């Protein structure tokens, strides 16, 4: 079963009155607080706004990274606020090629929720000619119960050791991997042993996932085939969830290091590699 849904299929599901909750996870790194305002300028009718910073992350010290994982109780309370009922399917989307929506997918999927990501996001919806709404949707509180007590995520020590047994992917832009620039964190470079594969390479010019053969060929460039143990990290654990979504879509399980480079670079004593090789 696919982890993605097309705009056309989502439109049909909504028209048929399927047990469905659409969640708008509008968020951008350069404007983290503007998501709700963007949502109010136009969203899929019936969609509820979800805050990546307050509901899909939790505040923490720099040594925990920029987007520490929320507790399962926090996510359950958020999902109920979104109106999710037991047995509902959740469809998450954003306007940034699925990066923020994938964080919702990664958390909810672990918790036993049937969750998909809208392929191509809001742009796919509007390009198909479907309408948008500008209301602030406040649904009746849901009753979903999340079936998880702790997230399946790599610790910083597990991430450090991962290249010994599998492929650790750094899915940031190449210049950040190489250490040429670092606009956000105190140290530039990458985790020793990590291989660079930016998650945007898996998407076409419309922000939709490329076909499975193309994705597999791209993965093979960094030594990933069926059966290869894979883990992913990025700047703060958001983009890495998108890579997990992509690889799961082609049948390759992925672990995520949610602290990512923001935690690594804020932890004294952690080694740093630079250049275009794993190091």
Short mmCIF file of C-alpha atoms in Angstrom, two decimals:
data_model
loop_
_atom_site.label_atom_id
_atom_site.label_comp_id
_atom_site.label_asym_id
_atom_site.label_seq_id
_atom_site.Cartn_x
_atom_site.Cartn_y
_atom_site.Cartn_z
CA UNK A 1 0.00 0.00 0.00
CA UNK A 2 1.34 3.40 -0.96
CA UNK A 3 2.26 5.98 1.65
CA UNK A 4 1.24 8.71 -0.83
CA UNK A 5 -2.09 9.83 -2.22
CA UNK A 6 -2.67 11.86 -5.37
CA UNK A 7 -4.70 15.05 -5.42
CA UNK A 8 -7.29 13.35 -7.61
CA UNK A 9 -7.70 10.41 -5.25
CA UNK A 10 -7.89 12.70 -2.23
CA UNK A 11 -10.58 14.77 -3.94
CA UNK A 12 -12.60 11.61 -4.63
CA UNK A 13 -12.22 10.35 -1.06
CA UNK A 14 -13.44 13.66 0.33
CA UNK A 15 -16.37 13.72 -2.09
CA UNK A 16 -17.33 10.19 -1.04
CA UNK A 17 -17.34 11.13 2.65
CA UNK A 18 -14.60 8.66 3.59
CA UNK A 19 -13.49 8.60 7.26
CA UNK A 20 -10.67 11.00 6.60
CA UNK A 21 -8.91 13.87 8.34
CA UNK A 22 -6.76 16.21 6.25
CA UNK A 23 -3.97 17.99 8.10
CA UNK A 24 -2.14 21.07 6.80
CA UNK A 25 1.45 21.08 8.10
CA UNK A 26 2.51 24.39 6.56
CA UNK A 27 6.02 25.25 7.80
CA UNK A 28 9.22 26.76 6.47
CA UNK A 29 12.65 26.95 8.01
CA UNK A 30 13.00 30.63 7.17
CA UNK A 31 9.51 31.48 8.48
CA UNK A 32 8.70 28.92 11.19
CA UNK A 33 5.88 30.96 12.73
CA UNK A 34 4.14 31.84 9.46
CA UNK A 35 2.53 28.47 8.83
CA UNK A 36 -0.86 29.31 10.27
CA UNK A 37 -1.05 32.61 8.42
CA UNK A 38 -0.20 30.81 5.17
CA UNK A 39 -2.90 28.23 5.97
CA UNK A 40 -5.47 31.01 6.27
CA UNK A 41 -4.62 32.33 2.81
CA UNK A 42 -5.94 29.09 1.31
CA UNK A 43 -6.04 25.43 2.28
CA UNK A 44 -7.77 22.23 1.23
CA UNK A 45 -11.40 22.50 2.36
CA UNK A 46 -11.84 20.89 5.77
CA UNK A 47 -8.12 20.68 6.49
CA UNK A 48 -6.96 21.44 10.03
CA UNK A 49 -3.74 23.31 10.68
CA UNK A 50 -1.05 21.36 12.56
CA UNK A 51 1.90 23.12 14.15
CA UNK A 52 5.21 21.45 13.42
CA UNK A 53 7.01 23.39 16.18
CA UNK A 54 4.41 22.94 18.93
CA UNK A 55 2.67 19.63 18.11
CA UNK A 56 5.18 17.62 16.04
CA UNK A 57 8.22 18.83 18.02
CA UNK A 58 8.91 19.94 21.56
CA UNK A 59 11.17 22.64 23.03
CA UNK A 60 14.61 21.50 24.09
CA UNK A 61 18.21 22.44 24.74
CA UNK A 62 20.59 22.93 21.78
CA UNK A 63 22.20 19.60 22.67
CA UNK A 64 18.87 17.93 21.79
CA UNK A 65 18.69 19.51 18.33
CA UNK A 66 16.33 22.13 16.90
CA UNK A 67 13.27 19.88 16.73
CA UNK A 68 13.31 17.33 19.57
CA UNK A 69 10.65 14.66 19.33
CA UNK A 70 7.40 15.32 21.19
CA UNK A 71 6.06 12.74 23.59
CA UNK A 72 3.48 10.28 22.25
CA UNK A 73 0.97 11.93 24.61
CA UNK A 74 1.63 15.30 22.97
CA UNK A 75 1.03 13.85 19.51
CA UNK A 76 -2.10 12.05 20.67
CA UNK A 77 -3.50 15.28 22.12
CA UNK A 78 -2.67 17.06 18.86
CA UNK A 79 -4.30 14.37 16.73
CA UNK A 80 -7.44 14.60 18.83
CA UNK A 81 -7.42 18.38 18.42
CA UNK A 82 -7.23 17.81 14.68
CA UNK A 83 -10.41 15.74 15.00
CA UNK A 84 -8.85 12.35 14.29
CA UNK A 85 -11.10 9.51 15.37
CA UNK A 86 -10.19 5.89 15.87
CA UNK A 87 -10.02 4.22 12.46
CA UNK A 88 -9.67 7.46 10.47
CA UNK A 89 -7.17 7.85 7.68
CA UNK A 90 -5.02 10.97 8.00
CA UNK A 91 -3.67 12.79 4.95
CA UNK A 92 -0.91 15.30 5.65
CA UNK A 93 0.29 17.93 3.23
CA UNK A 94 2.28 21.15 3.06
CA UNK A 95 3.50 23.58 0.44
CA UNK A 96 7.19 22.67 0.71
CA UNK A 97 7.47 19.42 -1.27
CA UNK A 98 6.27 17.25 1.59
CA UNK A 99 9.07 17.84 4.08
CA UNK A 100 6.94 18.97 7.02
CA UNK A 101 4.08 16.62 6.13
CA UNK A 102 6.53 13.72 6.27
CA UNK A 103 7.26 14.50 9.92
CA UNK A 104 3.57 13.97 10.69
CA UNK A 105 3.60 10.78 8.60
CA UNK A 106 6.66 9.42 10.41
CA UNK A 107 5.20 9.98 13.88
CA UNK A 108 1.63 8.88 13.17
CA UNK A 109 2.66 5.79 11.22
CA UNK A 110 4.67 4.52 14.19
CA UNK A 111 1.62 5.09 16.35
CA UNK A 112 -0.59 2.78 14.30
CA UNK A 113 -2.49 5.45 12.36
CA UNK A 114 -3.31 4.94 8.68
CA UNK A 115 -1.53 8.03 7.35
CA UNK A 116 -0.60 9.23 3.86
CA UNK A 117 1.15 12.27 2.39
CA UNK A 118 -0.37 14.23 -0.48
CA UNK A 119 2.00 13.73 -3.41
CA UNK A 120 2.97 17.17 -4.66
CA UNK A 121 1.32 18.92 -1.72
CA UNK A 122 -0.97 21.92 -2.00
CA UNK A 123 0.42 22.77 -5.43
CA UNK A 124 -0.82 19.44 -6.80
CA UNK A 125 -4.27 20.20 -5.39
CA UNK A 126 -4.50 23.68 -6.91
CA UNK A 127 -2.90 22.61 -10.21
CA UNK A 128 -5.71 20.06 -10.53
CA UNK A 129 -8.19 22.93 -10.33
CA UNK A 130 -9.64 22.05 -6.94
CA UNK A 131 -10.86 24.83 -4.62
CA UNK A 132 -9.29 26.12 -1.43
CA UNK A 133 -10.86 27.55 1.72
CA UNK A 134 -9.73 30.37 4.01
CA UNK A 135 -11.57 29.44 7.21
CA UNK A 136 -9.81 28.29 10.38
CA UNK A 137 -11.19 24.78 10.78
CA UNK A 138 -11.87 23.72 14.39
CA UNK A 139 -13.30 20.19 14.31
CA UNK A 140 -15.01 18.22 17.05
CA UNK A 141 -12.36 16.66 19.28
CA UNK A 142 -11.34 13.19 18.13
CA UNK A 143 -10.88 10.03 20.15
CA UNK A 144 -7.87 8.40 18.48
CA UNK A 145 -5.59 6.35 20.74
CA UNK A 146 -1.99 6.13 19.60
CA UNK A 147 -0.48 2.66 19.86
CA UNK A 148 3.05 3.68 20.85
CA UNK A 149 4.85 4.49 24.08
CA UNK A 150 8.20 5.53 22.60
CA UNK A 151 9.44 6.49 19.14
CA UNK A 152 11.68 4.21 17.09
CA UNK A 153 14.54 6.66 16.54
CA UNK A 154 18.31 6.54 16.57
CA UNK A 155 20.21 8.10 19.45
CA UNK A 156 23.32 10.15 18.77
CA UNK A 157 25.55 7.21 19.71
CA UNK A 158 23.61 4.84 17.46
CA UNK A 159 23.94 7.31 14.59
CA UNK A 160 27.70 7.53 15.15
CA UNK A 161 28.06 3.75 14.94
CA UNK A 162 25.64 3.20 12.06
CA UNK A 163 28.14 3.46 9.16
CA UNK A 164 29.85 0.33 10.50
CA UNK A 165 26.80 -1.78 9.67
CA UNK A 166 24.83 0.11 7.02
CA UNK A 167 24.48 3.32 5.04
CA UNK A 168 24.00 6.52 7.02
CA UNK A 169 22.49 9.15 4.73
CA UNK A 170 23.03 12.87 5.17
CA UNK A 171 20.11 14.27 3.18
CA UNK A 172 21.04 17.96 3.38
CA UNK A 173 22.27 20.08 0.47
CA UNK A 174 25.77 19.12 -0.79
CA UNK A 175 27.37 22.39 0.36
CA UNK A 176 26.27 21.78 3.93
CA UNK A 177 27.44 18.16 3.80
CA UNK A 178 30.85 19.22 2.50
CA UNK A 179 31.12 21.92 5.15
CA UNK A 180 31.37 24.73 2.61
CA UNK A 181 28.61 26.59 4.43
CA UNK A 182 26.52 26.20 7.56
CA UNK A 183 23.79 28.81 7.98
CA UNK A 184 22.17 27.35 11.09
CA UNK A 185 24.48 25.26 13.24
CA UNK A 186 27.75 26.05 15.08
CA UNK A 187 29.94 23.61 13.12
CA UNK A 188 30.02 22.81 9.40
CA UNK A 189 30.49 19.34 7.95
CA UNK A 190 28.95 15.90 8.38
CA UNK A 191 28.97 12.83 10.60
CA UNK A 192 32.03 10.71 9.73
CA UNK A 193 31.01 7.83 7.49
CA UNK A 194 27.79 9.43 6.27
CA UNK A 195 27.00 9.56 2.55
CA UNK A 196 25.27 12.54 0.95
CA UNK A 197 21.98 12.07 -0.88
CA UNK A 198 19.78 15.20 -0.78
CA UNK A 199 16.13 14.25 -0.45
CA UNK A 200 15.13 16.66 -3.25
CA UNK A 201 16.81 14.34 -5.76
CA UNK A 202 13.85 12.01 -5.34
CA UNK A 203 11.33 14.65 -6.47
CA UNK A 204 10.43 16.03 -9.88
CA UNK A 205 10.00 19.70 -10.76
CA UNK A 206 6.44 19.62 -9.39
CA UNK A 207 7.48 18.22 -6.02
CA UNK A 208 6.07 14.77 -6.78
CA UNK A 209 7.94 11.56 -6.10
CA UNK A 210 9.85 10.22 -9.10
CA UNK A 211 9.07 6.72 -10.34
CA UNK A 212 10.33 3.76 -8.31
CA UNK A 213 13.03 2.71 -10.82
CA UNK A 214 14.52 6.22 -10.79
CA UNK A 215 14.50 6.34 -6.99
CA UNK A 216 16.19 2.91 -6.75
CA UNK A 217 18.85 3.96 -9.28
CA UNK A 218 19.58 7.07 -7.22
CA UNK A 219 19.87 4.99 -4.06
CA UNK A 220 22.24 2.57 -5.77
CA UNK A 221 24.66 5.48 -6.31
CA UNK A 222 25.33 5.51 -2.57
CA UNK A 223 25.32 1.74 -2.12
CA UNK A 224 21.69 1.17 -1.13
CA UNK A 225 19.81 -1.82 -2.53
CA UNK A 226 17.09 -4.05 -1.12
CA UNK A 227 18.23 -5.37 2.26
CA UNK A 228 20.75 -2.61 2.98
CA UNK A 229 20.38 -1.21 6.52
CA UNK A 230 19.71 2.52 6.10
CA UNK A 231 19.45 5.46 8.49
CA UNK A 232 18.96 9.14 7.65
CA UNK A 233 19.66 12.50 9.23
CA UNK A 234 19.41 16.11 8.09
CA UNK A 235 19.63 19.47 9.84
CA UNK A 236 17.04 18.88 12.56
CA UNK A 237 15.15 15.67 11.77
CA UNK A 238 12.45 17.07 9.47
CA UNK A 239 13.90 16.40 6.02
CA UNK A 240 15.18 13.01 7.18
CA UNK A 241 11.57 11.93 7.75
CA UNK A 242 10.90 12.77 4.10
CA UNK A 243 13.76 10.52 3.01
CA UNK A 244 12.27 7.78 5.19
CA UNK A 245 8.94 8.27 3.40
CA UNK A 246 10.60 8.03 -0.01
CA UNK A 247 12.57 4.89 0.77
CA UNK A 248 9.63 3.18 2.48
CA UNK A 249 7.65 3.88 -0.69
CA UNK A 250 10.11 1.71 -2.66
CA UNK A 251 10.22 -0.99 0.02
CA UNK A 252 13.39 -0.03 1.93
CA UNK A 253 12.99 0.49 5.69
CA UNK A 254 14.79 3.51 7.15
CA UNK A 255 15.68 4.59 10.65
CA UNK A 256 15.83 8.29 11.49
CA UNK A 257 18.25 10.18 13.72
CA UNK A 258 15.92 13.02 14.77
CA UNK A 259 18.59 15.07 16.56
CA UNK A 260 20.46 15.19 13.25
CA UNK A 261 23.23 17.71 12.58
CA UNK A 262 21.78 20.28 14.96
CA UNK A 263 22.30 17.89 17.87
CA UNK A 264 25.62 16.53 16.62
CA UNK A 265 27.16 19.96 16.11
CA UNK A 266 26.01 21.16 19.53
CA UNK A 267 27.50 18.18 21.36
CA UNK A 268 31.12 18.76 22.42
CA UNK A 269 33.60 16.11 21.37
CA UNK A 270 31.74 14.75 18.37
CA UNK A 271 34.07 14.36 15.37
CA UNK A 272 33.31 16.19 12.13
CA UNK A 273 34.15 15.23 8.56
CA UNK A 274 34.33 17.71 5.67
CA UNK A 275 34.61 17.39 1.92
CA UNK A 276 32.60 15.31 -0.51
CA UNK A 277 33.65 11.90 0.85
CA UNK A 278 32.23 10.08 3.91
CA UNK A 279 35.48 10.55 5.81
#
